[in-house]
Amino acid sequence: MADILEKILNNLLEPDTALIQQATAQLKEAFKDPSVVPALCTILASAPNPQIRQFAAVLVRRRVAKHWKKLSVELKENLKPVVLQSLQQEHEHKVRHSVAQLAAIIVKHETPEKWPQLLQFITQWTKSSVPGERQVGMLLLSTVVDISTESFKRHFRELMRLFHQTLEDHDNPLVVFYTIQTLTAVVSYMGTDEMNMMRPMIPKLLIAIQALIQHNQDQASEAMEVFDELMESEVSIIVPYLSQIVHFCLEIAANPVLGDNLRVKALSCVSFLIKLKGKAVMKQKLLPSILNVLYPIMCAPPPEGEMDPEDLDLDDDIEDEVEAQTPKHFSAQVIDMLALHLPPEKLFSQLTPLMEPALRSENPYERKAGLMSMAVLAEGCADHIRQKHLHPMLQCMCQALADQSQVVRNAALFALGQFSEFLQPDISKYSDEIMPLLLNYLGTIDNSKGGHLTKAYYALENFVENLGKKIEPYLPTLMDRMLTALCSTSSSRVKELAVSAIGAIASAAKEALLPYFQAVIVQLKGYLVNTSEELRQVQIQSLETLGVLARTIGKDVFLPLSEECCQLGLNLIDHVDDPDLRRCTYSLFAALSVVMGPGMAPHLEKMTTVMLLSIKSTEGVTAHYDNDSKTFLLLDDDLDEDEPITEEEEEEDDADITGFSVENAYLDEKEDACDALGEISVNSGAAFMPYMESCFEEIFRITDYPHVNVRKSAYEAVGQLCCALYKVAQENPTDQNLEGFQKLLAMVFPNYLKTIHEEKDRLVVMTILESMNNVLKNCKGDALKEPGRLDEICKAIRNVLQKKTTCQDPENDETESDEEQEAEYDSMLLEYAGEGIPLLAAAVGGQIFAPYFAGFLPLLLSKTKPSCTVAEKSFAIGSIAETVQAIGPATVQFVPRLLPMLQAGARDTDDEVRSNSVFGIGVLAEQGKEAIFEHYPSLLSILSSIIAREQNRRVVDNVCGAVSRMMMTNLAGVPVEQVFPVLVRSLPLKEDLEENVTVFNCITFMYKNNSNQVIRHLQQLLVVFGEVIGTEQLKEESQNSLLLLLKDISQRFPQEFHNALISISQDTAKKLTALVSS
């Protein structure tokens, strides 16, 4: 049979379609014969053509993998010596590799102990004095260990001793390469003993990879993945060698002779180390070395006659694909990582001396590097830039928009877009300078220049999106330009950009967009019913913009369209198979739920069905096969198509797969499906209940999904589902609803708390804390009925505040002092944790929470020292003040510790710290009552000196709130004759409108207790009342109490009321007269 099979395999390699089809049918028939495996083994041992031998090895392996249990014991035993014999006599690498994979499949089923000859072979050949035999031994070892790592655990110590030797076999690069591959496979399985054995191996690894670079850069790049594995599994091993590894990677990255893939791999290792061990990078003073390598790479011009990929006129997706492979682009990403994980002050002090000369350089690529540096600093160093660098940096970008080099202009647009995204609301203050520049720039661009146009729209969109009312002067120009682009251009890319920009404009303009609403809707509907493939991206963007309009234009305006939009979205999902389109449709459904509420009911079954399919889907998952095997896989599938395969055998069929990847579009689809289901559940109320269980189960299942953004969305969504069920249970408190709510919490809270402690990614932990806070805010005490839950949540918050969670690199904290500066995102994590403290206090009440607050207080007070950052002081004082407000009279015991801190904070140079401290003084006076009375003179003195010179309106508003609280708590302790007139002069509030409730309650209180003061300042008060009544500045309750006050004044003091009315503006007088008469 072997001769016939060999002839069939030969025919399969001929360039003749008819012959291949005939041979395939013959081979399929031959595979029904039980003797096919021995025949293939004969071919493997004797065929003269190496391609046929490899073919035979792959077919035997696939057969063994799928049908191991069906093979006879005799055949299994006979296979083993054939494999070892083949490895000994084979000289072709590809055949050897396939035979080694066959050996690995046998080991996977048999375990190494059941094949002692294999272990003897590996031991003998890896230690052979013949270089070629050492290669074969290490190839076999790396292959079998990779597939059956677990079964080799008992041999790990022996392997470690071997690796110490083979890593030094520099004259035999393949031995070194296979050694590192084997190490990479075992790292995540190693115990403490093996780790200790591996630790001194790190310097040898560096030397070995350096030797590999001279031989084969691709293999060297692959070998460097051992560092990724170590960083993921056991980063503590490499910390003692951090400096050596970073310098090794920098040396590779800085060498322009080496290939881009290897240099990018080296930069990626540096980036990962910064993410995991940013504090250690600082302590070992590695930052200057890193920047001194990155900057020349960023400044380097491309080869003569070429351009950097990001400056070419390419479509975005192609551009992104190319950019990711260049050392220049990745260097900017490393600076981004530095910004996210290092203290801003430290980073700026080292980066500024490189950035400033680059920005002034005559070389456009150096100017570009300076602008790109600024751009990637925006996210991680946002607070630092806001406080110290915003204006000069913006000036630099605005000047660069007029640069003679398109390369520099592109970088300026990107930087402006990044600043606009991460530095709100501060950047909006510069709208009068930036908007004319952007509009002018857009007017000068040729619409055919897709890449440059994209960057201009990116900057414009990000800038206008958060402008609010400041967009109104530019609205006619913007909308005229966008609608003209939609009507007049044939370019689908320009249409897509214009539709996207309209969404950003709508986010800012809200109801002010109404005059253009009908024209926009006509255009969007046209794209949504168009089936043309070339307009697909415009269609997808139209869905997104339609969702923005649903949220912003006003419920009454959009409601008549909502039913049609639901049908449009569902129809598109039925007819177009595109993950991006589904994603944007889900976002539209979420936006429509805001408008329709329970009116979504008729569509919920279909909507939840398609969204759950997206969450469960494995679409977009690509399996990566071993290069030596993929040629034969298609044929092998044909051979087995008639044979039933059991589930267990199906699992074994993955022997050729070396890894998986998932397309971003499908990840985004899962993310948006979770987001949408969470929001729809809250907005549609009881109508969502039939789908609650299935949605919760599927979303909860992916809270451990490998991709960070999917995990974040899943965690947020399960919290929203809890809130949705609680809302229904409050409206309809049946046993089923109440028990269902507690059942969800019993799953969600333990999962949240475990993940807060164990999760490596900081952003996921922030999302969980935010979601947990949302549940506490909405469900209050009912979320804490389970015994011990309050303790557990407080413990988790305390662990974050003490930096003991995994994502905070707790191993590093032994040498860290409280005074040490932190990355802004590290501080932000503490803020998310701190926000839970007042929510817990409000949920359980002051008497229960006071002991917990006593435990938190030292941690919070440690963040209020003068040496702490503005963000730390602001967060800590804000958390303390809000908690004082929540725990009420139980505050008294904390007065001696809190009052000095708040008094000091009220004198701070930072506006936000002063504002929070003043608010804290007010609530402490309100809740501390008699314990504060003796301090009234000193507190009023502080508040008086602030309001006399204060420029910041939020601080002034909080002084008004604090004084109001003090008067309502202890009127006798306040010199009303001096204080009340100052309060009235400071009204109306401008920024902290939440304090309106307190201030107007105080005026009502004064009217009842000292009406003369109110009547004496009636004219000024009527002006204030006229300005705020009937606006969003006042809640309904405050509006009603003010109206009652006005009516009472007009009846009890008619003459004074009339005199005050005639001395204010006619419009205000008319408005107030009408209100009093109603």
PDB file of N, CA, C and O in Angstrom, residues 316 401 410 413-414 416-418 420 438-439 441-443 445-465 477-486 488-489 491 493-505 541:
ATOM      1  N   ASP A 316      -7.676  55.354   6.481  1.00  0.00           N
ATOM      2  CA  ASP A 316      -7.294  55.182   7.886  1.00  0.00           C
ATOM      3  C   ASP A 316      -6.865  53.768   8.238  1.00  0.00           C
ATOM      4  O   ASP A 316      -5.888  53.548   8.922  1.00  0.00           O
ATOM      5  N   LEU A 401      -0.057  74.949  12.714  1.00  0.00           N
ATOM      6  CA  LEU A 401      -1.097  74.765  11.686  1.00  0.00           C
ATOM      7  C   LEU A 401      -0.785  75.576  10.431  1.00  0.00           C
ATOM      8  O   LEU A 401      -1.305  75.283   9.348  1.00  0.00           O
ATOM      9  N   ASN A 410       0.137  68.140   9.802  1.00  0.00           N
ATOM     10  CA  ASN A 410      -0.559  66.901  10.194  1.00  0.00           C
ATOM     11  C   ASN A 410      -0.357  66.610  11.677  1.00  0.00           C
ATOM     12  O   ASN A 410      -1.292  66.247  12.399  1.00  0.00           O
ATOM     13  N   LEU A 413      -2.398  68.953  13.856  1.00  0.00           N
ATOM     14  CA  LEU A 413      -3.816  68.584  13.896  1.00  0.00           C
ATOM     15  C   LEU A 413      -4.041  67.405  14.841  1.00  0.00           C
ATOM     16  O   LEU A 413      -4.988  67.386  15.623  1.00  0.00           O
ATOM     17  N   PHE A 414      -3.134  66.431  14.776  1.00  0.00           N
ATOM     18  CA  PHE A 414      -3.254  65.277  15.669  1.00  0.00           C
ATOM     19  C   PHE A 414      -3.109  65.714  17.131  1.00  0.00           C
ATOM     20  O   PHE A 414      -3.888  65.298  18.000  1.00  0.00           O
ATOM     21  N   LEU A 416      -3.669  68.677  18.419  1.00  0.00           N
ATOM     22  CA  LEU A 416      -4.840  69.467  18.818  1.00  0.00           C
ATOM     23  C   LEU A 416      -6.029  68.553  19.097  1.00  0.00           C
ATOM     24  O   LEU A 416      -6.792  68.768  20.053  1.00  0.00           O
ATOM     25  N   GLY A 417      -6.171  67.505  18.274  1.00  0.00           N
ATOM     26  CA  GLY A 417      -7.244  66.536  18.510  1.00  0.00           C
ATOM     27  C   GLY A 417      -7.077  65.814  19.833  1.00  0.00           C
ATOM     28  O   GLY A 417      -8.046  65.611  20.578  1.00  0.00           O
ATOM     29  N   GLN A 418      -5.851  65.418  20.159  1.00  0.00           N
ATOM     30  CA  GLN A 418      -5.571  64.737  21.426  1.00  0.00           C
ATOM     31  C   GLN A 418      -5.834  65.657  22.620  1.00  0.00           C
ATOM     32  O   GLN A 418      -6.443  65.249  23.614  1.00  0.00           O
ATOM     33  N   SER A 420      -7.833  68.178  22.665  1.00  0.00           N
ATOM     34  CA  SER A 420      -9.276  68.412  22.737  1.00  0.00           C
ATOM     35  C   SER A 420      -9.995  67.240  23.398  1.00  0.00           C
ATOM     36  O   SER A 420     -10.995  67.412  24.085  1.00  0.00           O
ATOM     37  N   LEU A 438      -9.297  76.482  12.858  1.00  0.00           N
ATOM     38  CA  LEU A 438      -9.710  75.189  12.317  1.00  0.00           C
ATOM     39  C   LEU A 438     -10.632  75.356  11.113  1.00  0.00           C
ATOM     40  O   LEU A 438     -10.511  74.643  10.112  1.00  0.00           O
ATOM     41  N   LEU A 439     -11.571  76.303  11.214  1.00  0.00           N
ATOM     42  CA  LEU A 439     -12.491  76.529  10.090  1.00  0.00           C
ATOM     43  C   LEU A 439     -11.729  77.021   8.866  1.00  0.00           C
ATOM     44  O   LEU A 439     -11.989  76.586   7.732  1.00  0.00           O
ATOM     45  N   TYR A 441      -8.594  76.426   8.242  1.00  0.00           N
ATOM     46  CA  TYR A 441      -7.763  75.327   7.745  1.00  0.00           C
ATOM     47  C   TYR A 441      -8.599  74.375   6.881  1.00  0.00           C
ATOM     48  O   TYR A 441      -8.175  73.948   5.810  1.00  0.00           O
ATOM     49  N   LEU A 442      -9.800  74.043   7.384  1.00  0.00           N
ATOM     50  CA  LEU A 442     -10.680  73.155   6.606  1.00  0.00           C
ATOM     51  C   LEU A 442     -11.004  73.754   5.235  1.00  0.00           C
ATOM     52  O   LEU A 442     -11.099  73.047   4.240  1.00  0.00           O
ATOM     53  N   GLY A 443     -11.156  75.084   5.229  1.00  0.00           N
ATOM     54  CA  GLY A 443     -11.497  75.759   3.968  1.00  0.00           C
ATOM     55  C   GLY A 443     -10.371  75.720   2.953  1.00  0.00           C
ATOM     56  O   GLY A 443     -10.619  75.879   1.746  1.00  0.00           O
ATOM     57  N   ILE A 445      -8.257  73.084   2.532  1.00  0.00           N
ATOM     58  CA  ILE A 445      -7.842  71.721   2.178  1.00  0.00           C
ATOM     59  C   ILE A 445      -8.593  71.238   0.945  1.00  0.00           C
ATOM     60  O   ILE A 445      -9.805  71.423   0.812  1.00  0.00           O
ATOM     61  N   ASP A 446      -7.869  70.584   0.086  1.00  0.00           N
ATOM     62  CA  ASP A 446      -8.446  69.929  -1.078  1.00  0.00           C
ATOM     63  C   ASP A 446      -9.182  68.679  -0.591  1.00  0.00           C
ATOM     64  O   ASP A 446      -8.599  67.810   0.043  1.00  0.00           O
ATOM     65  N   ASN A 447     -10.499  68.595  -0.897  1.00  0.00           N
ATOM     66  CA  ASN A 447     -11.292  67.457  -0.411  1.00  0.00           C
ATOM     67  C   ASN A 447     -10.834  66.111  -0.944  1.00  0.00           C
ATOM     68  O   ASN A 447     -11.233  65.065  -0.453  1.00  0.00           O
ATOM     69  N   SER A 448      -9.995  66.135  -1.977  1.00  0.00           N
ATOM     70  CA  SER A 448      -9.504  64.862  -2.508  1.00  0.00           C
ATOM     71  C   SER A 448      -8.360  64.310  -1.667  1.00  0.00           C
ATOM     72  O   SER A 448      -7.981  63.152  -1.790  1.00  0.00           O
ATOM     73  N   LYS A 449      -7.773  65.168  -0.810  1.00  0.00           N
ATOM     74  CA  LYS A 449      -6.638  64.737   0.023  1.00  0.00           C
ATOM     75  C   LYS A 449      -7.175  64.043   1.273  1.00  0.00           C
ATOM     76  O   LYS A 449      -7.268  64.630   2.345  1.00  0.00           O
ATOM     77  N   GLY A 450      -7.582  62.798   1.111  1.00  0.00           N
ATOM     78  CA  GLY A 450      -8.273  62.075   2.190  1.00  0.00           C
ATOM     79  C   GLY A 450      -7.545  62.058   3.510  1.00  0.00           C
ATOM     80  O   GLY A 450      -8.126  62.346   4.544  1.00  0.00           O
ATOM     81  N   GLY A 451      -6.251  61.719   3.497  1.00  0.00           N
ATOM     82  CA  GLY A 451      -5.512  61.590   4.749  1.00  0.00           C
ATOM     83  C   GLY A 451      -5.421  62.889   5.515  1.00  0.00           C
ATOM     84  O   GLY A 451      -5.654  62.938   6.717  1.00  0.00           O
ATOM     85  N   HIS A 452      -5.087  63.984   4.815  1.00  0.00           N
ATOM     86  CA  HIS A 452      -4.970  65.293   5.480  1.00  0.00           C
ATOM     87  C   HIS A 452      -6.341  65.771   5.958  1.00  0.00           C
ATOM     88  O   HIS A 452      -6.477  66.345   7.033  1.00  0.00           O
ATOM     89  N   LEU A 453      -7.361  65.526   5.137  1.00  0.00           N
ATOM     90  CA  LEU A 453      -8.718  65.922   5.499  1.00  0.00           C
ATOM     91  C   LEU A 453      -9.156  65.186   6.770  1.00  0.00           C
ATOM     92  O   LEU A 453      -9.773  65.772   7.670  1.00  0.00           O
ATOM     93  N   THR A 454      -8.836  63.906   6.848  1.00  0.00           N
ATOM     94  CA  THR A 454      -9.191  63.103   8.023  1.00  0.00           C
ATOM     95  C   THR A 454      -8.604  63.705   9.287  1.00  0.00           C
ATOM     96  O   THR A 454      -9.274  63.813  10.313  1.00  0.00           O
ATOM     97  N   LYS A 455      -7.342  64.121   9.224  1.00  0.00           N
ATOM     98  CA  LYS A 455      -6.687  64.690  10.411  1.00  0.00           C
ATOM     99  C   LYS A 455      -7.325  66.023  10.805  1.00  0.00           C
ATOM    100  O   LYS A 455      -7.466  66.339  11.977  1.00  0.00           O
ATOM    101  N   ALA A 456      -7.704  66.824   9.798  1.00  0.00           N
ATOM    102  CA  ALA A 456      -8.349  68.107  10.081  1.00  0.00           C
ATOM    103  C   ALA A 456      -9.707  67.886  10.745  1.00  0.00           C
ATOM    104  O   ALA A 456     -10.060  68.567  11.718  1.00  0.00           O
ATOM    105  N   TYR A 457     -10.461  66.919  10.248  1.00  0.00           N
ATOM    106  CA  TYR A 457     -11.771  66.621  10.840  1.00  0.00           C
ATOM    107  C   TYR A 457     -11.606  66.030  12.242  1.00  0.00           C
ATOM    108  O   TYR A 457     -12.426  66.283  13.130  1.00  0.00           O
ATOM    109  N   TYR A 458     -10.569  65.240  12.431  1.00  0.00           N
ATOM    110  CA  TYR A 458     -10.305  64.657  13.757  1.00  0.00           C
ATOM    111  C   TYR A 458     -10.117  65.775  14.792  1.00  0.00           C
ATOM    112  O   TYR A 458     -10.710  65.741  15.880  1.00  0.00           O
ATOM    113  N   ALA A 459      -9.308  66.777  14.438  1.00  0.00           N
ATOM    114  CA  ALA A 459      -9.076  67.902  15.355  1.00  0.00           C
ATOM    115  C   ALA A 459     -10.364  68.681  15.583  1.00  0.00           C
ATOM    116  O   ALA A 459     -10.711  69.028  16.726  1.00  0.00           O
ATOM    117  N   LEU A 460     -11.096  68.956  14.502  1.00  0.00           N
ATOM    118  CA  LEU A 460     -12.337  69.741  14.604  1.00  0.00           C
ATOM    119  C   LEU A 460     -13.362  69.019  15.486  1.00  0.00           C
ATOM    120  O   LEU A 460     -13.934  69.617  16.400  1.00  0.00           O
ATOM    121  N   GLU A 461     -13.589  67.738  15.198  1.00  0.00           N
ATOM    122  CA  GLU A 461     -14.593  66.975  15.951  1.00  0.00           C
ATOM    123  C   GLU A 461     -14.297  66.973  17.448  1.00  0.00           C
ATOM    124  O   GLU A 461     -15.160  67.249  18.265  1.00  0.00           O
ATOM    125  N   ASN A 462     -13.067  66.617  17.774  1.00  0.00           N
ATOM    126  CA  ASN A 462     -12.718  66.534  19.192  1.00  0.00           C
ATOM    127  C   ASN A 462     -12.838  67.886  19.882  1.00  0.00           C
ATOM    128  O   ASN A 462     -13.196  67.957  21.061  1.00  0.00           O
ATOM    129  N   PHE A 463     -12.540  68.945  19.146  1.00  0.00           N
ATOM    130  CA  PHE A 463     -12.605  70.275  19.765  1.00  0.00           C
ATOM    131  C   PHE A 463     -14.051  70.733  19.965  1.00  0.00           C
ATOM    132  O   PHE A 463     -14.407  71.243  21.030  1.00  0.00           O
ATOM    133  N   VAL A 464     -14.901  70.537  18.956  1.00  0.00           N
ATOM    134  CA  VAL A 464     -16.267  71.088  19.062  1.00  0.00           C
ATOM    135  C   VAL A 464     -17.151  70.252  19.990  1.00  0.00           C
ATOM    136  O   VAL A 464     -18.109  70.763  20.564  1.00  0.00           O
ATOM    137  N   GLU A 465     -16.832  68.978  20.153  1.00  0.00           N
ATOM    138  CA  GLU A 465     -17.741  68.054  20.838  1.00  0.00           C
ATOM    139  C   GLU A 465     -18.121  68.518  22.244  1.00  0.00           C
ATOM    140  O   GLU A 465     -19.233  68.292  22.705  1.00  0.00           O
ATOM    141  N   THR A 477     -21.862  78.489  10.274  1.00  0.00           N
ATOM    142  CA  THR A 477     -20.742  78.181   9.372  1.00  0.00           C
ATOM    143  C   THR A 477     -20.474  76.685   9.340  1.00  0.00           C
ATOM    144  O   THR A 477     -20.298  76.087   8.262  1.00  0.00           O
ATOM    145  N   LEU A 478     -20.431  76.068  10.521  1.00  0.00           N
ATOM    146  CA  LEU A 478     -20.154  74.632  10.600  1.00  0.00           C
ATOM    147  C   LEU A 478     -21.209  73.814   9.860  1.00  0.00           C
ATOM    148  O   LEU A 478     -20.889  72.948   9.039  1.00  0.00           O
ATOM    149  N   MET A 479     -22.478  74.094  10.140  1.00  0.00           N
ATOM    150  CA  MET A 479     -23.540  73.283   9.544  1.00  0.00           C
ATOM    151  C   MET A 479     -23.667  73.526   8.047  1.00  0.00           C
ATOM    152  O   MET A 479     -23.946  72.599   7.278  1.00  0.00           O
ATOM    153  N   ASP A 480     -23.439  74.755   7.631  1.00  0.00           N
ATOM    154  CA  ASP A 480     -23.465  75.039   6.190  1.00  0.00           C
ATOM    155  C   ASP A 480     -22.381  74.226   5.481  1.00  0.00           C
ATOM    156  O   ASP A 480     -22.612  73.618   4.434  1.00  0.00           O
ATOM    157  N   ARG A 481     -21.201  74.185   6.105  1.00  0.00           N
ATOM    158  CA  ARG A 481     -20.089  73.450   5.488  1.00  0.00           C
ATOM    159  C   ARG A 481     -20.366  71.948   5.457  1.00  0.00           C
ATOM    160  O   ARG A 481     -20.108  71.278   4.451  1.00  0.00           O
ATOM    161  N   MET A 482     -20.926  71.415   6.534  1.00  0.00           N
ATOM    162  CA  MET A 482     -21.174  69.973   6.589  1.00  0.00           C
ATOM    163  C   MET A 482     -22.291  69.554   5.644  1.00  0.00           C
ATOM    164  O   MET A 482     -22.180  68.555   4.931  1.00  0.00           O
ATOM    165  N   LEU A 483     -23.383  70.316   5.624  1.00  0.00           N
ATOM    166  CA  LEU A 483     -24.500  69.957   4.736  1.00  0.00           C
ATOM    167  C   LEU A 483     -24.102  70.120   3.271  1.00  0.00           C
ATOM    168  O   LEU A 483     -24.517  69.331   2.417  1.00  0.00           O
ATOM    169  N   THR A 484     -23.284  71.118   2.993  1.00  0.00           N
ATOM    170  CA  THR A 484     -22.781  71.293   1.618  1.00  0.00           C
ATOM    171  C   THR A 484     -21.933  70.094   1.218  1.00  0.00           C
ATOM    172  O   THR A 484     -22.052  69.570   0.098  1.00  0.00           O
ATOM    173  N   ALA A 485     -21.097  69.624   2.137  1.00  0.00           N
ATOM    174  CA  ALA A 485     -20.251  68.458   1.847  1.00  0.00           C
ATOM    175  C   ALA A 485     -21.106  67.234   1.556  1.00  0.00           C
ATOM    176  O   ALA A 485     -20.804  66.449   0.647  1.00  0.00           O
ATOM    177  N   LEU A 486     -22.207  67.086   2.284  1.00  0.00           N
ATOM    178  CA  LEU A 486     -23.077  65.923   2.068  1.00  0.00           C
ATOM    179  C   LEU A 486     -23.800  65.997   0.720  1.00  0.00           C
ATOM    180  O   LEU A 486     -24.018  64.981   0.061  1.00  0.00           O
ATOM    181  N   SER A 488     -22.924  67.998  -2.034  1.00  0.00           N
ATOM    182  CA  SER A 488     -22.200  68.339  -3.260  1.00  0.00           C
ATOM    183  C   SER A 488     -21.067  67.395  -3.621  1.00  0.00           C
ATOM    184  O   SER A 488     -20.676  67.306  -4.777  1.00  0.00           O
ATOM    185  N   THR A 489     -20.532  66.668  -2.657  1.00  0.00           N
ATOM    186  CA  THR A 489     -19.353  65.853  -2.977  1.00  0.00           C
ATOM    187  C   THR A 489     -19.735  64.445  -3.412  1.00  0.00           C
ATOM    188  O   THR A 489     -20.761  63.898  -2.980  1.00  0.00           O
ATOM    189  N   SER A 491     -17.359  62.115  -3.016  1.00  0.00           N
ATOM    190  CA  SER A 491     -16.443  61.306  -2.216  1.00  0.00           C
ATOM    191  C   SER A 491     -17.158  60.726  -0.994  1.00  0.00           C
ATOM    192  O   SER A 491     -17.651  61.473  -0.138  1.00  0.00           O
ATOM    193  N   ARG A 493     -15.738  59.223   1.408  1.00  0.00           N
ATOM    194  CA  ARG A 493     -14.913  59.520   2.588  1.00  0.00           C
ATOM    195  C   ARG A 493     -15.266  60.889   3.161  1.00  0.00           C
ATOM    196  O   ARG A 493     -15.390  61.048   4.384  1.00  0.00           O
ATOM    197  N   VAL A 494     -15.452  61.885   2.288  1.00  0.00           N
ATOM    198  CA  VAL A 494     -15.821  63.229   2.743  1.00  0.00           C
ATOM    199  C   VAL A 494     -17.202  63.193   3.395  1.00  0.00           C
ATOM    200  O   VAL A 494     -17.437  63.827   4.432  1.00  0.00           O
ATOM    201  N   LYS A 495     -18.130  62.433   2.803  1.00  0.00           N
ATOM    202  CA  LYS A 495     -19.469  62.300   3.391  1.00  0.00           C
ATOM    203  C   LYS A 495     -19.383  61.681   4.787  1.00  0.00           C
ATOM    204  O   LYS A 495     -20.031  62.152   5.732  1.00  0.00           O
ATOM    205  N   GLU A 496     -18.575  60.641   4.913  1.00  0.00           N
ATOM    206  CA  GLU A 496     -18.406  59.972   6.208  1.00  0.00           C
ATOM    207  C   GLU A 496     -17.870  60.938   7.265  1.00  0.00           C
ATOM    208  O   GLU A 496     -18.369  60.996   8.398  1.00  0.00           O
ATOM    209  N   LEU A 497     -16.862  61.726   6.880  1.00  0.00           N
ATOM    210  CA  LEU A 497     -16.277  62.696   7.812  1.00  0.00           C
ATOM    211  C   LEU A 497     -17.291  63.759   8.208  1.00  0.00           C
ATOM    212  O   LEU A 497     -17.373  64.161   9.369  1.00  0.00           O
ATOM    213  N   ALA A 498     -18.076  64.219   7.240  1.00  0.00           N
ATOM    214  CA  ALA A 498     -19.072  65.266   7.516  1.00  0.00           C
ATOM    215  C   ALA A 498     -20.166  64.739   8.444  1.00  0.00           C
ATOM    216  O   ALA A 498     -20.592  65.424   9.380  1.00  0.00           O
ATOM    217  N   VAL A 499     -20.626  63.506   8.199  1.00  0.00           N
ATOM    218  CA  VAL A 499     -21.666  62.910   9.049  1.00  0.00           C
ATOM    219  C   VAL A 499     -21.139  62.760  10.478  1.00  0.00           C
ATOM    220  O   VAL A 499     -21.841  63.056  11.452  1.00  0.00           O
ATOM    221  N   SER A 500     -19.902  62.319  10.603  1.00  0.00           N
ATOM    222  CA  SER A 500     -19.289  62.171  11.922  1.00  0.00           C
ATOM    223  C   SER A 500     -19.177  63.524  12.621  1.00  0.00           C
ATOM    224  O   SER A 500     -19.469  63.650  13.819  1.00  0.00           O
ATOM    225  N   ALA A 501     -18.768  64.542  11.878  1.00  0.00           N
ATOM    226  CA  ALA A 501     -18.631  65.888  12.454  1.00  0.00           C
ATOM    227  C   ALA A 501     -19.978  66.424  12.921  1.00  0.00           C
ATOM    228  O   ALA A 501     -20.064  67.087  13.965  1.00  0.00           O
ATOM    229  N   ILE A 502     -21.040  66.119  12.197  1.00  0.00           N
ATOM    230  CA  ILE A 502     -22.384  66.575  12.605  1.00  0.00           C
ATOM    231  C   ILE A 502     -22.737  65.980  13.970  1.00  0.00           C
ATOM    232  O   ILE A 502     -23.328  66.655  14.820  1.00  0.00           O
ATOM    233  N   GLY A 503     -22.333  64.719  14.201  1.00  0.00           N
ATOM    234  CA  GLY A 503     -22.560  64.107  15.519  1.00  0.00           C
ATOM    235  C   GLY A 503     -21.837  64.867  16.614  1.00  0.00           C
ATOM    236  O   GLY A 503     -22.393  65.117  17.690  1.00  0.00           O
ATOM    237  N   ALA A 504     -20.590  65.250  16.353  1.00  0.00           N
ATOM    238  CA  ALA A 504     -19.815  66.014  17.349  1.00  0.00           C
ATOM    239  C   ALA A 504     -20.439  67.381  17.590  1.00  0.00           C
ATOM    240  O   ALA A 504     -20.524  67.859  18.728  1.00  0.00           O
ATOM    241  N   ILE A 505     -20.867  68.023  16.506  1.00  0.00           N
ATOM    242  CA  ILE A 505     -21.507  69.350  16.618  1.00  0.00           C
ATOM    243  C   ILE A 505     -22.794  69.231  17.442  1.00  0.00           C
ATOM    244  O   ILE A 505     -23.074  70.060  18.313  1.00  0.00           O
ATOM    245  N   GLN A 541     -21.491  55.377   9.887  1.00  0.00           N
ATOM    246  CA  GLN A 541     -21.325  56.640  10.604  1.00  0.00           C
ATOM    247  C   GLN A 541     -22.672  57.328  10.812  1.00  0.00           C
ATOM    248  O   GLN A 541     -22.907  57.984  11.832  1.00  0.00           O
TER     249      GLN A 541
END
